[in-house]
CSV table of C-alpha atoms in Angstrom, one decimal:
chain,number,residue,atom,x,y,z
A,1,MET,CA,5.3,-9.6,-18.7
A,2,ILE,CA,4.6,-13.2,-16.2
A,3,VAL,CA,6.7,-13.3,-13.3
A,4,SER,CA,6.4,-16.3,-11.3
A,5,ILE,CA,7.5,-16.3,-7.2
A,6,LEU,CA,8.4,-18.8,-5.0
A,7,GLY,CA,7.2,-18.6,-1.6
A,8,CYS,CA,4.4,-16.5,-1.0
A,9,GLY,CA,5.5,-14.9,2.6
A,10,TRP,CA,5.6,-11.6,3.6
A,11,TYR,CA,7.2,-10.3,1.3
A,12,GLY,CA,6.1,-12.5,-2.1
A,13,MET,CA,3.0,-11.8,-1.3
A,14,ALA,CA,3.5,-8.1,-1.3
A,15,LEU,CA,4.8,-8.5,-4.5
A,16,ALA,CA,3.1,-10.5,-5.9
A,17,LYS,CA,0.3,-7.1,-5.3
A,18,ALA,CA,2.3,-4.5,-6.7
A,19,LEU,CA,2.6,-6.3,-10.1
A,20,LEU,CA,-0.7,-7.6,-9.9
A,21,ASN,CA,-1.3,-3.6,-9.5
A,22,ASP,CA,0.9,-3.6,-11.8
A,23,GLY,CA,-1.4,-4.9,-14.6
A,24,MET,CA,1.7,-7.9,-14.7
A,25,ARG,CA,0.2,-12.1,-15.1
A,26,VAL,CA,1.6,-13.1,-11.8
A,27,LYS,CA,1.6,-17.1,-10.4
A,28,GLY,CA,3.0,-17.7,-7.1
A,29,SER,CA,3.6,-20.8,-4.5
A,30,THR,CA,3.1,-22.4,-2.1
A,31,THR,CA,3.5,-25.9,0.1
A,32,SER,CA,0.2,-26.8,1.0
A,33,ALA,CA,-2.5,-26.7,-1.1
A,34,GLU,CA,-5.2,-25.3,1.5
A,35,LYS,CA,-2.8,-21.9,0.8
A,36,MET,CA,-3.3,-22.2,-3.2
A,37,GLU,CA,-7.1,-20.9,-2.6
A,38,PRO,CA,-6.1,-17.7,-0.3
A,39,LEU,CA,-3.9,-16.8,-3.2
A,40,ALA,CA,-6.2,-17.4,-6.4
A,41,ALA,CA,-8.6,-14.5,-4.2
A,42,ASP,CA,-5.9,-11.8,-4.5
A,43,GLY,CA,-6.1,-12.7,-8.3
A,44,ILE,CA,-2.3,-14.9,-8.3
A,45,GLU,CA,-2.9,-18.4,-10.5
A,46,PRO,CA,-1.6,-20.8,-8.1
A,47,TYR,CA,0.4,-23.7,-7.7
A,48,GLN,CA,1.8,-26.1,-5.4
A,49,ILE,CA,5.4,-26.4,-5.0
A,50,ASN,CA,7.7,-28.3,-3.0
A,51,PHE,CA,10.9,-29.5,-2.2
A,52,VAL,CA,11.2,-31.1,1.1
A,53,VAL,CA,12.6,-34.7,-0.2
A,54,HIS,CA,9.8,-36.9,-0.8
A,55,GLU,CA,7.2,-35.0,-0.5
A,56,GLU,CA,8.1,-33.3,-4.2
A,57,VAL,CA,5.4,-31.2,-5.4
A,58,TYR,CA,6.7,-29.7,-8.8
A,59,SER,CA,4.3,-27.9,-12.2
A,60,PRO,CA,5.9,-27.3,-15.5
A,61,ALA,CA,3.4,-24.5,-15.7
A,62,PHE,CA,4.9,-22.8,-13.1
A,63,PHE,CA,8.1,-21.9,-14.0
A,64,ASP,CA,6.5,-21.3,-18.0
A,65,CYS,CA,7.3,-16.9,-17.1
A,66,ASP,CA,9.7,-14.3,-18.0
A,67,VAL,CA,10.7,-13.9,-14.1
A,68,LEU,CA,11.2,-16.4,-11.8
A,69,PHE,CA,11.8,-14.7,-8.4
A,70,ILE,CA,12.7,-16.8,-5.8
A,71,ALA,CA,12.1,-16.1,-2.1
A,72,ILE,CA,12.0,-19.3,0.7
A,73,PRO,CA,14.4,-17.9,3.7
A,74,PRO,CA,16.5,-20.7,5.4
A,75,LYS,CA,15.7,-22.3,8.7
A,76,ALA,CA,18.6,-22.0,9.6
A,77,ARG,CA,18.5,-22.1,13.3
A,78,SER,CA,16.1,-25.1,12.8
A,79,GLY,CA,19.2,-26.8,11.5
A,80,GLU,CA,18.0,-26.5,8.3
A,81,GLY,CA,20.9,-25.5,6.5
A,82,ALA,CA,21.5,-29.1,3.9
A,83,PHE,CA,17.8,-29.1,3.4
A,84,PHE,CA,17.6,-24.9,1.8
A,85,ILE,CA,20.5,-26.1,-0.2
A,86,TYR,CA,19.0,-29.1,-0.9
A,87,LYS,CA,15.7,-27.4,-1.9
A,88,ILE,CA,17.3,-24.6,-4.1
A,89,LYS,CA,19.4,-26.8,-6.0
A,90,ASN,CA,16.0,-28.4,-7.2
A,91,ALA,CA,14.6,-25.2,-7.6
A,92,ILE,CA,17.6,-24.7,-10.1
A,93,ASP,CA,17.3,-28.1,-11.6
A,94,CYS,CA,13.3,-27.3,-12.3
A,95,ILE,CA,14.2,-23.1,-14.0
A,96,LYS,CA,16.7,-25.8,-16.7
A,97,LEU,CA,14.5,-27.9,-17.4
A,98,ASN,CA,12.1,-25.4,-17.9
A,99,ASN,CA,14.0,-22.4,-19.9
A,100,VAL,CA,13.4,-20.1,-17.6
A,101,GLN,CA,16.0,-17.2,-18.6
A,102,ASN,CA,16.0,-15.0,-15.3
A,103,VAL,CA,16.1,-15.2,-12.1
A,104,VAL,CA,16.2,-12.8,-8.7
A,105,PHE,CA,17.5,-14.8,-5.8
A,106,ILE,CA,16.1,-13.0,-2.3
A,107,SER,CA,19.6,-13.3,0.1
A,108,SER,CA,20.8,-11.4,3.1
A,109,THR,CA,22.8,-9.1,4.5
A,110,GLY,CA,23.6,-11.5,6.8
A,111,VAL,CA,26.3,-13.0,4.5
A,112,TYR,CA,27.8,-10.7,5.7
A,113,ALA,CA,30.0,-10.6,9.1
A,114,ASP,CA,29.9,-7.7,11.7
A,115,LEU,CA,33.7,-6.6,10.9
A,116,ASN,CA,33.7,-3.5,12.4
A,117,ALA,CA,33.4,-2.3,8.6
A,118,GLU,CA,31.0,-0.6,6.3
A,119,VAL,CA,30.4,-3.0,2.9
A,120,ASP,CA,28.9,-2.4,0.0
A,121,GLU,CA,27.8,-5.7,-3.1
A,122,LEU,CA,32.0,-5.7,-3.9
A,123,SER,CA,32.9,-6.5,-0.6
A,124,ASN,CA,34.3,-10.4,0.9
A,125,PRO,CA,31.0,-11.2,3.2
A,126,GLN,CA,32.8,-14.5,5.0
A,127,PRO,CA,29.6,-15.1,6.9
A,128,ASN,CA,29.7,-16.7,10.3
A,129,THR,CA,26.5,-17.6,10.9
A,130,GLU,CA,24.8,-20.1,9.5
A,131,ALA,CA,22.3,-18.8,8.0
A,132,GLY,CA,24.7,-16.3,6.5
A,133,LYS,CA,26.3,-19.2,5.6
A,134,VAL,CA,23.8,-21.3,3.5
A,135,LEU,CA,22.5,-18.0,1.7
A,136,PHE,CA,25.2,-17.3,1.1
A,137,ALA,CA,26.4,-21.2,-0.6
A,138,ALA,CA,22.6,-20.9,-2.4
A,139,GLU,CA,24.2,-17.9,-3.9
A,140,GLU,CA,27.1,-19.7,-4.9
A,141,LEU,CA,24.7,-21.9,-7.2
A,142,PHE,CA,23.2,-19.2,-9.2
A,143,ARG,CA,26.6,-17.8,-9.6
A,144,THR,CA,27.8,-21.2,-10.9
A,145,GLU,CA,25.1,-21.7,-14.0
A,146,THR,CA,25.6,-20.1,-17.4
A,147,SER,CA,21.7,-21.6,-19.0
A,148,PHE,CA,20.0,-18.3,-17.2
A,149,LYS,CA,21.1,-14.9,-15.5
A,150,THR,CA,20.2,-14.3,-11.8
A,151,THR,CA,20.1,-11.3,-10.3
A,152,ILE,CA,21.2,-12.2,-5.8
A,153,ILE,CA,19.6,-9.0,-3.6
A,154,ARG,CA,20.3,-9.0,-0.1
A,155,PHE,CA,18.2,-7.5,1.8
A,156,ALA,CA,19.0,-6.4,5.2
A,157,GLY,CA,16.9,-6.1,8.5
A,158,LEU,CA,13.0,-6.1,7.7
A,159,ILE,CA,10.2,-3.7,8.5
A,160,GLY,CA,7.2,-2.8,7.2
A,161,PRO,CA,2.9,-3.9,7.7
A,162,GLY,CA,3.4,-6.9,10.5
A,163,ARG,CA,7.0,-6.7,11.1
A,164,ASN,CA,7.1,-3.1,13.8
A,165,PRO,CA,10.3,-2.5,15.1
A,166,GLY,CA,8.8,-0.7,17.7
A,167,ARG,CA,7.5,-4.9,19.0
A,168,PHE,CA,10.7,-6.2,18.6
A,169,PHE,CA,13.0,-5.2,21.7
A,170,ALA,CA,10.0,-2.9,23.4
A,171,GLY,CA,10.0,-3.8,27.7
A,172,LYS,CA,13.2,-4.8,27.2
A,173,LYS,CA,16.4,-4.2,29.8
A,174,ASP,CA,19.7,-4.6,29.1
A,175,ILE,CA,20.3,-4.3,25.1
A,176,PRO,CA,24.3,-5.5,24.6
A,177,ASN,CA,26.1,-3.1,22.0
A,178,GLY,CA,22.8,-0.1,21.7
A,179,ASP,CA,25.6,1.7,20.2
A,180,ALA,CA,26.0,-0.6,16.8
A,181,PRO,CA,24.3,0.8,13.4
A,182,VAL,CA,21.2,-0.3,12.3
A,183,ASN,CA,20.7,-2.0,8.6
A,184,LEU,CA,16.8,-2.0,7.7
A,185,ILE,CA,14.7,-2.2,4.7
A,186,HIS,CA,11.4,-1.1,4.7
A,187,LEU,CA,9.3,-2.8,2.7
A,188,ASP,CA,8.3,0.0,0.0
A,189,ASP,CA,11.8,-0.4,-0.4
A,190,CYS,CA,12.2,-4.1,-1.4
A,191,ILE,CA,9.2,-3.3,-3.9
A,192,GLY,CA,10.9,-0.6,-5.3
A,193,LEU,CA,14.0,-2.3,-5.9
A,194,SER,CA,12.5,-5.3,-7.1
A,195,LYS,CA,10.4,-3.5,-10.0
A,196,ALA,CA,13.1,-1.2,-10.4
A,197,ILE,CA,14.7,-4.9,-11.6
A,198,LEU,CA,12.6,-5.4,-14.2
A,199,GLN,CA,11.7,-2.1,-15.2
A,200,LYS,CA,15.7,-1.9,-16.3
A,201,GLN,CA,15.4,-6.2,-16.6
A,202,ALA,CA,18.9,-5.3,-14.8
A,203,PHE,CA,19.5,-9.5,-14.8
A,204,GLY,CA,22.9,-11.0,-14.4
A,205,TYR,CA,23.5,-8.2,-10.5
A,206,LEU,CA,23.8,-7.9,-6.9
A,207,PHE,CA,22.9,-5.8,-5.1
A,208,ASN,CA,21.9,-4.3,-0.9
A,209,GLY,CA,19.1,-3.8,-0.2
A,210,CYS,CA,19.3,-1.5,2.4
A,211,SER,CA,18.8,1.9,3.6
A,212,PRO,CA,21.0,4.4,3.6
A,213,VAL,CA,20.2,5.8,6.6
A,214,HIS,CA,21.8,4.4,10.3
A,215,PRO,CA,20.9,5.5,13.0
A,216,LYS,CA,22.7,4.0,17.0
A,217,LYS,CA,20.6,0.2,17.4
A,218,SER,CA,19.4,2.1,20.6
A,219,GLU,CA,17.9,5.1,19.1
A,220,PHE,CA,15.8,3.5,16.7
A,221,TYR,CA,14.4,1.3,18.3
A,222,THR,CA,13.2,3.2,21.1
A,223,LYS,CA,11.5,5.5,19.1
A,224,ALA,CA,10.1,2.8,17.5
A,225,ALA,CA,8.3,1.9,20.8
A,226,ILE,CA,7.6,5.3,21.9
A,227,ASP,CA,5.7,6.1,18.5
A,228,SER,CA,3.4,2.7,18.6
A,229,GLY,CA,2.9,3.3,22.8
A,230,LEU,CA,4.4,0.4,23.9
A,231,VAL,CA,7.2,0.0,26.6
A,232,ALA,CA,10.8,1.7,25.6
A,233,PRO,CA,13.7,-0.8,25.8
A,234,GLN,CA,17.1,0.4,27.6
A,235,PHE,CA,19.9,-0.9,26.2
A,236,ILE,CA,23.4,-0.5,27.0
A,237,ASP,CA,25.5,2.1,25.5
A,238,GLU,CA,28.4,0.0,23.5
A,239,LEU,CA,29.9,-0.7,20.6
A,240,LYS,CA,30.9,-3.7,19.8
A,241,GLU,CA,30.5,-5.6,16.6
A,242,TRP,CA,29.2,-3.8,13.9
A,243,LYS,CA,28.7,-3.3,9.8
A,244,ILE,CA,27.0,-0.2,8.3
A,245,VAL,CA,26.1,-2.2,4.6
A,246,LYS,CA,25.6,0.3,1.7
A,247,SER,CA,25.0,-0.4,-2.2
A,248,VAL,CA,27.5,0.7,-4.9
A,249,HIS,CA,24.9,-0.7,-8.0
A,250,VAL,CA,21.5,0.5,-6.9
A,251,GLU,CA,21.6,3.5,-8.3
A,252,ALA,CA,24.6,3.5,-10.1
A,253,VAL,CA,22.5,0.3,-12.5
A,254,LEU,CA,19.2,1.2,-11.7
A,255,GLY,CA,18.9,4.7,-10.1
A,256,TYR,CA,16.6,3.8,-7.6
A,257,GLN,CA,16.8,6.2,-4.7
A,258,PHE,CA,16.0,4.1,-0.9
A,259,LYS,CA,12.3,6.4,0.4
A,260,GLY,CA,14.4,5.3,3.8
A,261,ILE,CA,13.0,3.7,7.3
């Protein structure tokens, strides 16, 4: 199996290495030429792909694959939301031009608004943040395409190597909404879920990637800080806006069991 990964960041790089370990052929993209050598050093076939306006760089060979993962997060806080949609539209054009049949688009549970309720893949997201709105719009672009199949994974808050949750709030005080439940996923489960999709050839689905364990924000991050030898944060004991992200498809379709956080 040949897998191409558009965006070899924290998750994309880990996925590439895991698939290489499974004996797959992996092509990885980077936006800059100087980052191609490190990809090659890890056994990844490097390609420079850039969909920046007036700086487009594109290689048809990158899209010669059995499955294409798209893992390029929007920089909504930088006001680049519309720019992200432009890049996604360009990617879709390349997918169609090169006849890619199976795509996995990495989205976020940030598309679900905090409406004080449990949500799953059957819920209406109603995004109310810039990043959530941009990602949901990108999802819609893939959902309307009929020339290829797209599976969408909505990952919760990402934790794991290089993303130690103990550091997120260490030493801070008066942190609001301390009683809110957390929605997180460990990198191990990100990779496990992705591999399960490939193994089951589960294309055309929507999956929420979120641990079924939802401790209070104050409890989880205080313990994480102490376990890391950091100053414990101080939370306000209150429950404001919240959500609990669940999945009705992960176990039913993939038979996958989350390892937890």
